[in-house]
Short mmCIF file of N, CA, C and O and ligand atoms in Angstrom, two decimals:
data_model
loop_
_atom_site.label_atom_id
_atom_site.label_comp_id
_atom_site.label_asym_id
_atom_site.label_seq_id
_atom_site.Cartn_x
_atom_site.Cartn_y
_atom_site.Cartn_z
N UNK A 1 0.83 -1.20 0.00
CA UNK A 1 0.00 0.00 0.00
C UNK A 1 0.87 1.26 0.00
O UNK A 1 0.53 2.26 -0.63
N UNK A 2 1.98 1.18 0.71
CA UNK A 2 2.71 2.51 1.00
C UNK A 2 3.98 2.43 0.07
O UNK A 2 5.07 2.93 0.34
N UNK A 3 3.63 1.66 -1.16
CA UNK A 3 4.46 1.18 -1.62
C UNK A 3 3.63 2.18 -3.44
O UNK A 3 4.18 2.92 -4.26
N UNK A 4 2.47 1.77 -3.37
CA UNK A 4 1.73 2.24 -4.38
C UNK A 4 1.55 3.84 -3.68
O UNK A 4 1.63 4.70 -4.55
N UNK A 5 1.40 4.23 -2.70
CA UNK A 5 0.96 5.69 -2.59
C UNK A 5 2.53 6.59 -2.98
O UNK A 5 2.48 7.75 -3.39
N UNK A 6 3.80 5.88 -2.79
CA UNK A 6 4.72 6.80 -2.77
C UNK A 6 5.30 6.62 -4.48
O UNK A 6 6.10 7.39 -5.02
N UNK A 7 4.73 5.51 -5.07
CA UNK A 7 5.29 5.73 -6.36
C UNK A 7 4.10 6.84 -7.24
O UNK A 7 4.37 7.43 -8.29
N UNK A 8 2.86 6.91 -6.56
CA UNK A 8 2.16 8.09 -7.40
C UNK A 8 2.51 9.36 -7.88
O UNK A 8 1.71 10.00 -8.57
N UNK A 9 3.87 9.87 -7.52
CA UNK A 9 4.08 10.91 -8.20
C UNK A 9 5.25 10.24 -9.39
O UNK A 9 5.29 10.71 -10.53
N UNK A 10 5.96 9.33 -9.05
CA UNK A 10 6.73 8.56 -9.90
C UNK A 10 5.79 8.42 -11.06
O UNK A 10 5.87 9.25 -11.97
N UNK A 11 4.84 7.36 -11.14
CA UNK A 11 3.65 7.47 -12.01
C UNK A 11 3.35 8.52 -12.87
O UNK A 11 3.44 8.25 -14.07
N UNK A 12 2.98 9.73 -12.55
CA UNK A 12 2.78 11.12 -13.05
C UNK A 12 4.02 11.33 -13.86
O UNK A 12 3.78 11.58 -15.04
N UNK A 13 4.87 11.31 -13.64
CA UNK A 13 6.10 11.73 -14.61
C UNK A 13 6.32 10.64 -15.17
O UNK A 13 7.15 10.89 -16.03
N UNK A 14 5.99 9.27 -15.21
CA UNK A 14 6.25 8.59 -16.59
C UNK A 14 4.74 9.05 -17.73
O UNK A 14 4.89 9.37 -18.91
N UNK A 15 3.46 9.00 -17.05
CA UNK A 15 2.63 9.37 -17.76
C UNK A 15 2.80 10.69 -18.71
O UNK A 15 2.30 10.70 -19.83
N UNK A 16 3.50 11.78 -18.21
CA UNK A 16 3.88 13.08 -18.58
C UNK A 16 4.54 13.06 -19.62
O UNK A 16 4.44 13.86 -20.55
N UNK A 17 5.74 11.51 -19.47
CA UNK A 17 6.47 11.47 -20.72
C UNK A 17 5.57 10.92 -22.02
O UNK A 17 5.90 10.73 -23.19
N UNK A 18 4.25 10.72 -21.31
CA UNK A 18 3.58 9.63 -22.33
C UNK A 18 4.15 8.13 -22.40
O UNK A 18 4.27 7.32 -23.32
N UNK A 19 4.44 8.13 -21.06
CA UNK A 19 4.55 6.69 -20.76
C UNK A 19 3.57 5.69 -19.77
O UNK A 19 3.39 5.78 -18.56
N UNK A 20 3.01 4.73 -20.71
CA UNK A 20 1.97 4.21 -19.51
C UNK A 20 2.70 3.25 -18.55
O UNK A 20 3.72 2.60 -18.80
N UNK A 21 2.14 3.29 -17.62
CA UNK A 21 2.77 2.47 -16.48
C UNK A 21 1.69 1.72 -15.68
O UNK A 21 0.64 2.34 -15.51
N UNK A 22 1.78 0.33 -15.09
CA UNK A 22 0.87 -0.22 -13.73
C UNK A 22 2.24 -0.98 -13.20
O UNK A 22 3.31 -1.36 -13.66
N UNK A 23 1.56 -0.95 -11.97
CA UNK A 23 2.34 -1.54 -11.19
C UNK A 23 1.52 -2.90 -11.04
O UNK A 23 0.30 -2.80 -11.10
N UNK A 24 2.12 -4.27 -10.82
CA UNK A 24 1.06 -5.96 -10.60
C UNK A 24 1.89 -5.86 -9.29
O UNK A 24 2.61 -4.95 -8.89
N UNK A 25 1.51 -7.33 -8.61
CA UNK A 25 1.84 -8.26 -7.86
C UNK A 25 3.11 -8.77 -8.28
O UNK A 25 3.42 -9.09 -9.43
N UNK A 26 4.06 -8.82 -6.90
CA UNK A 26 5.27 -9.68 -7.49
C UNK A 26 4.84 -11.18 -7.08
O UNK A 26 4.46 -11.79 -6.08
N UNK A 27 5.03 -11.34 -7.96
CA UNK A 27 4.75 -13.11 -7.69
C UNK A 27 5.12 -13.83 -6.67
O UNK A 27 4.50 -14.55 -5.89
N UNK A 28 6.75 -13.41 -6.82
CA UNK A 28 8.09 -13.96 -5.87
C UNK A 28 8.30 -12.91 -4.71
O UNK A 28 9.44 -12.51 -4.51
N UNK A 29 7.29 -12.46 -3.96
CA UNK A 29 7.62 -11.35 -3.22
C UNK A 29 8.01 -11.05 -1.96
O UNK A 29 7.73 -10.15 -1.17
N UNK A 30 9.18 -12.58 -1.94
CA UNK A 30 10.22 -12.75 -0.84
C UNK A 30 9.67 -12.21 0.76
O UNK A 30 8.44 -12.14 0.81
N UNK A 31 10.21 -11.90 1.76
CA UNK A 31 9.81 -11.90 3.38
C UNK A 31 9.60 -10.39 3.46
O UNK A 31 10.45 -9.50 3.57
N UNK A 32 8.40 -10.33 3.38
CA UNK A 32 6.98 -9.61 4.19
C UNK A 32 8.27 -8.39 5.25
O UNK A 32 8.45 -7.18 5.13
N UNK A 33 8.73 -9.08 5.91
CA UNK A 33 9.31 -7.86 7.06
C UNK A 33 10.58 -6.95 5.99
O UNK A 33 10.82 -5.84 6.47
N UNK A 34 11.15 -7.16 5.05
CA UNK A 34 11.99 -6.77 4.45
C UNK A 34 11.53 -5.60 3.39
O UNK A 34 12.13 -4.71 2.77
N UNK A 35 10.25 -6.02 3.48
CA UNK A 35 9.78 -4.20 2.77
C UNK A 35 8.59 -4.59 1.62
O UNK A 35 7.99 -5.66 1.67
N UNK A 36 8.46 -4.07 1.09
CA UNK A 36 7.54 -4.08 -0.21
C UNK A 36 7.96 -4.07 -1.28
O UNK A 36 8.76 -3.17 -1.54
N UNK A 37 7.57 -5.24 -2.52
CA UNK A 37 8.15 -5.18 -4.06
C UNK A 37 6.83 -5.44 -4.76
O UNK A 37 5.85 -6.01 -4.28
N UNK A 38 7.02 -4.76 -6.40
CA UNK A 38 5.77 -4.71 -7.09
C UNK A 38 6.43 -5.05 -8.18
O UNK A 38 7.64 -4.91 -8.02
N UNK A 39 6.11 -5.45 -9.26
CA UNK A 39 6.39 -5.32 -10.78
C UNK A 39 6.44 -4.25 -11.67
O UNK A 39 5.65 -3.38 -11.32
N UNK A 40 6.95 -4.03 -12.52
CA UNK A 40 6.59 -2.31 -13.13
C UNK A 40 6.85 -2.29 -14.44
O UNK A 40 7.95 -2.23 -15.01
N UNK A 41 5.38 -2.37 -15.04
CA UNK A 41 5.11 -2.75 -16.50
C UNK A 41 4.62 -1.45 -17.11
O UNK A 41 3.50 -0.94 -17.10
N UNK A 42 6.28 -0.84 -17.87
CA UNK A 42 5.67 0.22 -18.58
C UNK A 42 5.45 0.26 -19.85
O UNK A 42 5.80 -0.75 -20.46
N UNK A 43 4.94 1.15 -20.51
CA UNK A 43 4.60 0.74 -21.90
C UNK A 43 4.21 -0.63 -22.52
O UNK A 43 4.31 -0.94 -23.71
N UNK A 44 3.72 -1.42 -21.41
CA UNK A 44 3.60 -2.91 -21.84
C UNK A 44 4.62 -4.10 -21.85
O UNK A 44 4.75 -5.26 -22.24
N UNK A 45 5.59 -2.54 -20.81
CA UNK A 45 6.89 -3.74 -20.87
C UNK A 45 7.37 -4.21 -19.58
O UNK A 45 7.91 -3.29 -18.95
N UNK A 46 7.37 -5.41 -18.94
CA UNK A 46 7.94 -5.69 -17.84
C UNK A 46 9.37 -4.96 -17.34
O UNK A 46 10.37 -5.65 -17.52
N UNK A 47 9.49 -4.18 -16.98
CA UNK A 47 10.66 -3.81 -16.78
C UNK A 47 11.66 -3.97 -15.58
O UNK A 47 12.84 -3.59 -15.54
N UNK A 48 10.87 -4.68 -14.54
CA UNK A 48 11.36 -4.88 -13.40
C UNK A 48 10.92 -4.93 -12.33
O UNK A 48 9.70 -5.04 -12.25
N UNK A 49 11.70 -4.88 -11.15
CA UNK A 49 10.92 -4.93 -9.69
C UNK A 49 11.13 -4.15 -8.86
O UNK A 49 12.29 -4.04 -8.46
N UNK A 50 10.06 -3.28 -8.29
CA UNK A 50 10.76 -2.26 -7.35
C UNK A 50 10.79 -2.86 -6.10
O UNK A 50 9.94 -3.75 -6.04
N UNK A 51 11.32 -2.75 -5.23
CA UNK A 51 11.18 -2.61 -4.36
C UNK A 51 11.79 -1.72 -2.59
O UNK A 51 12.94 -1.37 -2.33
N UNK A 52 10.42 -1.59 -1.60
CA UNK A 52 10.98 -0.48 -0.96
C UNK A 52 11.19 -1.07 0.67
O UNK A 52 10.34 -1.70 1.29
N UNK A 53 12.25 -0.78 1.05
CA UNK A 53 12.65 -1.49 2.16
C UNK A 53 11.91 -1.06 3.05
O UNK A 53 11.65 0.14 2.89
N UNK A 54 11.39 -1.59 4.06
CA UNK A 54 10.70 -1.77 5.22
C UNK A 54 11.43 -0.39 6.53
O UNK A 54 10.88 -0.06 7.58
N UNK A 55 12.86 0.18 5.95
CA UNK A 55 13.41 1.10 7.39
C UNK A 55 13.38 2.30 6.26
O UNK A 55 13.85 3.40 6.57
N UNK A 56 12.86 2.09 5.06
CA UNK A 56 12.27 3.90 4.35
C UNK A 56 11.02 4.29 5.14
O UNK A 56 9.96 3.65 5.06
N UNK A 57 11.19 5.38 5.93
CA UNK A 57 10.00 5.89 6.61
C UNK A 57 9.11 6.68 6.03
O UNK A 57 7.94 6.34 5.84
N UNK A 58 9.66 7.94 5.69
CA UNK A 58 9.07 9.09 5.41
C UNK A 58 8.68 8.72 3.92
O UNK A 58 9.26 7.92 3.19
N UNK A 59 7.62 9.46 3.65
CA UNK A 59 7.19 9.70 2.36
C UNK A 59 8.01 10.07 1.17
O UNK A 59 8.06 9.43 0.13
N UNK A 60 8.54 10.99 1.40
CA UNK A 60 9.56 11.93 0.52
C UNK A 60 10.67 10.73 0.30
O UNK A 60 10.94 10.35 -0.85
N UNK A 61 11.22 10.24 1.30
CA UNK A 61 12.49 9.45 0.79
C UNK A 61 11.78 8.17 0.02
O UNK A 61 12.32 8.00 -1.08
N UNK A 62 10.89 7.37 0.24
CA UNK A 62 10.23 6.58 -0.71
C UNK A 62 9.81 6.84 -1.83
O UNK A 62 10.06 6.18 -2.85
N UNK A 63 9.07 7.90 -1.76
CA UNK A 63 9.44 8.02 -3.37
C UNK A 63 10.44 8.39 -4.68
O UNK A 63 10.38 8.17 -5.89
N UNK A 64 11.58 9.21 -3.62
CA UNK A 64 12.89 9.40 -4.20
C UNK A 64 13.74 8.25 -4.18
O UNK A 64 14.84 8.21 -4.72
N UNK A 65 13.24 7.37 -3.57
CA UNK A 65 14.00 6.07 -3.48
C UNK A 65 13.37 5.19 -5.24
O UNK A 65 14.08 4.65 -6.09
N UNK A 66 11.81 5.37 -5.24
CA UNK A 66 10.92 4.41 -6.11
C UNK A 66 11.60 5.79 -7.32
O UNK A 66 12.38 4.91 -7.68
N UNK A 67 11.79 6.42 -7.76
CA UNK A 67 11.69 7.01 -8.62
C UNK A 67 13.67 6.91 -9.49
O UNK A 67 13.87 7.03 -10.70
N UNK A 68 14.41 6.75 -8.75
CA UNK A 68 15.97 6.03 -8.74
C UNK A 68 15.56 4.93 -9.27
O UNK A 68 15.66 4.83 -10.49
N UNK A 69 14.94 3.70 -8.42
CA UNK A 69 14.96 2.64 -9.27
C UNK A 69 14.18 3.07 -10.69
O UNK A 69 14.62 2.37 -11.60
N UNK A 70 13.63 3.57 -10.92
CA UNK A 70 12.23 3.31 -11.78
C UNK A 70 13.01 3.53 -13.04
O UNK A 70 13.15 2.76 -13.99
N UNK A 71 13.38 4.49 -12.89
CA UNK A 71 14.62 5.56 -14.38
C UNK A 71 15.77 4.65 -14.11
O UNK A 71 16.63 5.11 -14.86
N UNK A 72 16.33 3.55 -13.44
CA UNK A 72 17.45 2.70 -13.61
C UNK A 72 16.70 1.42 -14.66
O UNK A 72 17.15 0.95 -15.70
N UNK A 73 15.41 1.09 -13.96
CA UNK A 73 14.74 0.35 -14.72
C UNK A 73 14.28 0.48 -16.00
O UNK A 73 14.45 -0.36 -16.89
N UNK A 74 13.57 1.75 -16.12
CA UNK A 74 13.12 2.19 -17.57
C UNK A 74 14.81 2.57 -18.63
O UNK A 74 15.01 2.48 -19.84
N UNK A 75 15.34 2.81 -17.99
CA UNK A 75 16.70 3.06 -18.76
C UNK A 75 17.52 1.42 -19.45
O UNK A 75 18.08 1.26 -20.53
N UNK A 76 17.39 0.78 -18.73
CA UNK A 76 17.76 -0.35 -18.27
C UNK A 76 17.20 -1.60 -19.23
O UNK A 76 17.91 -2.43 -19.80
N UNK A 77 15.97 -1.55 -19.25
CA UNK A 77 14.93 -2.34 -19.96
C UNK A 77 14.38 -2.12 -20.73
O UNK A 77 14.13 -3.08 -21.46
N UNK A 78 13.85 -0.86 -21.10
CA UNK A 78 12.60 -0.42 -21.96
C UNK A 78 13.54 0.30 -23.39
O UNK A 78 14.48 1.08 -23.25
N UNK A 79 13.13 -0.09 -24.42
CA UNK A 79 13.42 1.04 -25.67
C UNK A 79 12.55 0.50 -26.46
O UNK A 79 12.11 -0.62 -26.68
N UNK A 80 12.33 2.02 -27.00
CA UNK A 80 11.21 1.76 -28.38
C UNK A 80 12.03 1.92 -29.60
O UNK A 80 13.15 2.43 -29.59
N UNK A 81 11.42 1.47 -30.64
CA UNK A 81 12.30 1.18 -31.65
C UNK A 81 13.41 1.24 -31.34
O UNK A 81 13.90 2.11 -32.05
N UNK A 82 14.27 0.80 -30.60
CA UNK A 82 15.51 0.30 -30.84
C UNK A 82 16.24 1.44 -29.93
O UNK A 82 17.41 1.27 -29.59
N UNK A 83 15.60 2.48 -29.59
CA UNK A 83 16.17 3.78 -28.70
C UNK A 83 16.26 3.53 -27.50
O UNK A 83 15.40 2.70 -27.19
N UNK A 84 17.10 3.94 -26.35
CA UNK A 84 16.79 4.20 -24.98
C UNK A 84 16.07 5.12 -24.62
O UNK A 84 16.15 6.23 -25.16
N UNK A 85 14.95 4.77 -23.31
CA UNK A 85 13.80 5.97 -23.34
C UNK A 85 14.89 6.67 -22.15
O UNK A 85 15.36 5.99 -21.24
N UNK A 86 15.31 8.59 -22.37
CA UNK A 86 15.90 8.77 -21.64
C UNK A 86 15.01 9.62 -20.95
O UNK A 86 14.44 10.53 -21.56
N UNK A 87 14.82 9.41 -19.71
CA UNK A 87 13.68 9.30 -18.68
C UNK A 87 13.82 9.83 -17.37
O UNK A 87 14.27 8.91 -16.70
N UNK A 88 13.65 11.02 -16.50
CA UNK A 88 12.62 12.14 -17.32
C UNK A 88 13.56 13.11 -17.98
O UNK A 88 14.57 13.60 -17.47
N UNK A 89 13.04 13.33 -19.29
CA UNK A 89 13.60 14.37 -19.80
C UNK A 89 13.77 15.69 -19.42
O UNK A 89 12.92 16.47 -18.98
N UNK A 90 15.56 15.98 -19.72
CA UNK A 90 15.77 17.55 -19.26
C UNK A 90 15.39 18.35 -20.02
O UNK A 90 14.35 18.13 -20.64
N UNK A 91 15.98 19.33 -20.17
CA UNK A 91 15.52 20.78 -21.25
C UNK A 91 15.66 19.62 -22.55
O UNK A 91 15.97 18.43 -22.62
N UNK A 92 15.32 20.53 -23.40
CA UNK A 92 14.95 20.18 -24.93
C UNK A 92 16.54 20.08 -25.23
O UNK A 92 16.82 19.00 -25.75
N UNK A 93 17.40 20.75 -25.08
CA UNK A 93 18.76 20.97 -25.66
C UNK A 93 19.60 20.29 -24.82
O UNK A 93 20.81 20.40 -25.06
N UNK A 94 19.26 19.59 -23.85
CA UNK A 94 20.32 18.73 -23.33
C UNK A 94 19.89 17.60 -23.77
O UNK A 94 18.72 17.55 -24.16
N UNK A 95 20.91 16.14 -23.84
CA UNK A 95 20.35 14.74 -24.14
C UNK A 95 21.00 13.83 -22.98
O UNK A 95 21.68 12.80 -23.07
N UNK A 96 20.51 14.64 -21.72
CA UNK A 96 20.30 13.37 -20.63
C UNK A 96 19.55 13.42 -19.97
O UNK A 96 18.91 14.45 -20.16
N UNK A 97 19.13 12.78 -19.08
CA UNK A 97 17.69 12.72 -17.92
C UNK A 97 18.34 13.57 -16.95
O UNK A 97 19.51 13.90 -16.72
N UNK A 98 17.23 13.82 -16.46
CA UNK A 98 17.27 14.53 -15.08
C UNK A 98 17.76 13.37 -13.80
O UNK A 98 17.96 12.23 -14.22
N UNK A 99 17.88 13.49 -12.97
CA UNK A 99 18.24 12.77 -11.97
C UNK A 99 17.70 13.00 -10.97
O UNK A 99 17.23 14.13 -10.91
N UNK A 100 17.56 12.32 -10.02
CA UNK A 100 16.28 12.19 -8.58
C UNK A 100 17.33 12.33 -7.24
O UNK A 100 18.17 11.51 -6.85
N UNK A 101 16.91 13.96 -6.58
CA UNK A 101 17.91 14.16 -5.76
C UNK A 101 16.81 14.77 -4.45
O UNK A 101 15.78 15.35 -4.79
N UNK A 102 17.06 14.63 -3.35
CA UNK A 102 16.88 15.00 -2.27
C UNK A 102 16.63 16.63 -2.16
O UNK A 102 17.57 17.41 -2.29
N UNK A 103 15.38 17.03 -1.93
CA UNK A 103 15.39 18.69 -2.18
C UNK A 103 15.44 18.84 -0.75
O UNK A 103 15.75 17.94 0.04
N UNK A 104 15.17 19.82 -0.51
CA UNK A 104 14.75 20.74 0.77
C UNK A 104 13.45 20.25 1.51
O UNK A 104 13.48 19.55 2.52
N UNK A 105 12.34 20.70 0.91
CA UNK A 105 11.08 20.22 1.01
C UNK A 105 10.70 18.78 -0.01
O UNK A 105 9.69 18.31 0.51
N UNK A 106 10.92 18.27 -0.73
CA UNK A 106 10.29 17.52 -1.70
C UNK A 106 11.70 17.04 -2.35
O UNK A 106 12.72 17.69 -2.58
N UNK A 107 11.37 15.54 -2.59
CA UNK A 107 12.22 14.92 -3.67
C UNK A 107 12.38 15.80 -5.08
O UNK A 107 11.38 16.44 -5.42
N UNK A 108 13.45 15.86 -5.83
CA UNK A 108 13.47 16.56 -7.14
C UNK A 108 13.89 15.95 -8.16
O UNK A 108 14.46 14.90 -7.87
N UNK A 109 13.85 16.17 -9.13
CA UNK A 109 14.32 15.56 -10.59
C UNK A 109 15.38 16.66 -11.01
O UNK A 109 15.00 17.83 -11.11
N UNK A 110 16.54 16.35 -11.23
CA UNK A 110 17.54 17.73 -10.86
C UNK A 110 18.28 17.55 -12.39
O UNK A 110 18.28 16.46 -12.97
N UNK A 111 18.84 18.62 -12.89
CA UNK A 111 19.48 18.81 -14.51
C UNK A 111 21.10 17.95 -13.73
O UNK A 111 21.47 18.65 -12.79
N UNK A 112 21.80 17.01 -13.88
CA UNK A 112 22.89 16.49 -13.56
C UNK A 112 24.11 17.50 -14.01
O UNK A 112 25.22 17.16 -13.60
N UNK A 113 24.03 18.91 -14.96
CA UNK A 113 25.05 19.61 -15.17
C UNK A 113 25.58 20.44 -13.79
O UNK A 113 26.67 20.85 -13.41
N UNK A 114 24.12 20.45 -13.19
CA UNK A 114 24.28 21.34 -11.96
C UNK A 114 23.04 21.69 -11.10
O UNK A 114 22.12 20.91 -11.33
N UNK A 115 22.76 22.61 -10.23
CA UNK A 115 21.46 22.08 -9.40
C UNK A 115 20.70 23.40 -9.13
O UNK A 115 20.25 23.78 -8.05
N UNK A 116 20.63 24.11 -10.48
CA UNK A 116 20.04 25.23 -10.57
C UNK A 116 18.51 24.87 -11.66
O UNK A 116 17.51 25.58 -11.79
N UNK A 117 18.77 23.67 -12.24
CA UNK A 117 17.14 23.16 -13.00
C UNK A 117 16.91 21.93 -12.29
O UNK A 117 17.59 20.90 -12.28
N UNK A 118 15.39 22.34 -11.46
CA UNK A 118 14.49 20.97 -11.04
C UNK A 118 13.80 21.23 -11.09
O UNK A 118 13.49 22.40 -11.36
N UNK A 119 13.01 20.26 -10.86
CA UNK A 119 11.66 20.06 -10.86
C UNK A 119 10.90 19.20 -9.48
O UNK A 119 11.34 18.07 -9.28
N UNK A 120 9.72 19.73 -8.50
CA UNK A 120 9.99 18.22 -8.15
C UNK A 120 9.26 17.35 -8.86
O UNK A 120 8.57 17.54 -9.86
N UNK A 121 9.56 15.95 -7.98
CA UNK A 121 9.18 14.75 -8.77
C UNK A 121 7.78 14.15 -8.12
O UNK A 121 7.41 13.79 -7.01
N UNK A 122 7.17 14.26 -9.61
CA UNK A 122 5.56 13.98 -9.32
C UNK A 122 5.08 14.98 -10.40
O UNK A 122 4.05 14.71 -11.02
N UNK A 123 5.60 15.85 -10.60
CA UNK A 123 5.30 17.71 -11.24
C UNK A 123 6.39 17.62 -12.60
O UNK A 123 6.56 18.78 -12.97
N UNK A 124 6.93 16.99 -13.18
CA UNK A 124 7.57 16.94 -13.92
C UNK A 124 6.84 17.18 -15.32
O UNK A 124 6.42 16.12 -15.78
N UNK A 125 6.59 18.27 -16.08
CA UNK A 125 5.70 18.67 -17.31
C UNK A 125 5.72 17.75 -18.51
O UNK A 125 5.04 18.01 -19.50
ZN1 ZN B 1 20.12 19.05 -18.09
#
């Protein structure tokens, strides 16, 4: 459950990219006290397994935690025609993703040149 509420802004920024996403049941979903894992089928594509350890407390770090794996996963697994989806996209004129960094108030999706472009993550256009 706290596993699906903290990837909802994760969610929002793959949708944003025009990427569909659900999360299933992990089949294999190993010992209960060790945290929570889901499947994460985007674009129709299995791409992997998240999962969120049981000593992530707060909100904010779970989903900056689910949103690291997610862009390791979608990077990792997913391409359309033959491309890597680079995921979430920075400005138009750069060609790398943003990266998922620890803000102040709110997890962010941060420009990796430097830490003057973010966004946070959930809000990603
Ligand atoms: Zn950038």
């Amino acid at each position: 459950m706290s596993l699906l509420e903290a990837f909802e802004p994760v969610a929002h920024d793959l949708r944003a990219a025009g990427l569909d996403c659900q999360l299933t049941e992990d089949p294999n979903p190993g010992e209960p006290a060790a945290g929570a894992t889901a499947v994460l089928i985007v674009s129709g594509v299995k791409v992997g397994r998240l999962t969120l350890g049981a000593s992530v407390l707060d909100t904010a770090s779970r989903t900056l935690y689910l949103a690291a794996q997610t862009q390791r996963l979608v990077q990792g697994n997913l391409s359309i025609g033959g491309r890597v989806i680079e995921w979430p996209p920075c400005l138009p004129s750069h060609t790398h993703p943003m990266m998922a960094t620890r803000g102040q108030r709110t997890p962010l999706w941060t420009c990796p040149l430097g830490g003057t472009i973010s966004v946070p993550i959930g809000e990603h256009p």
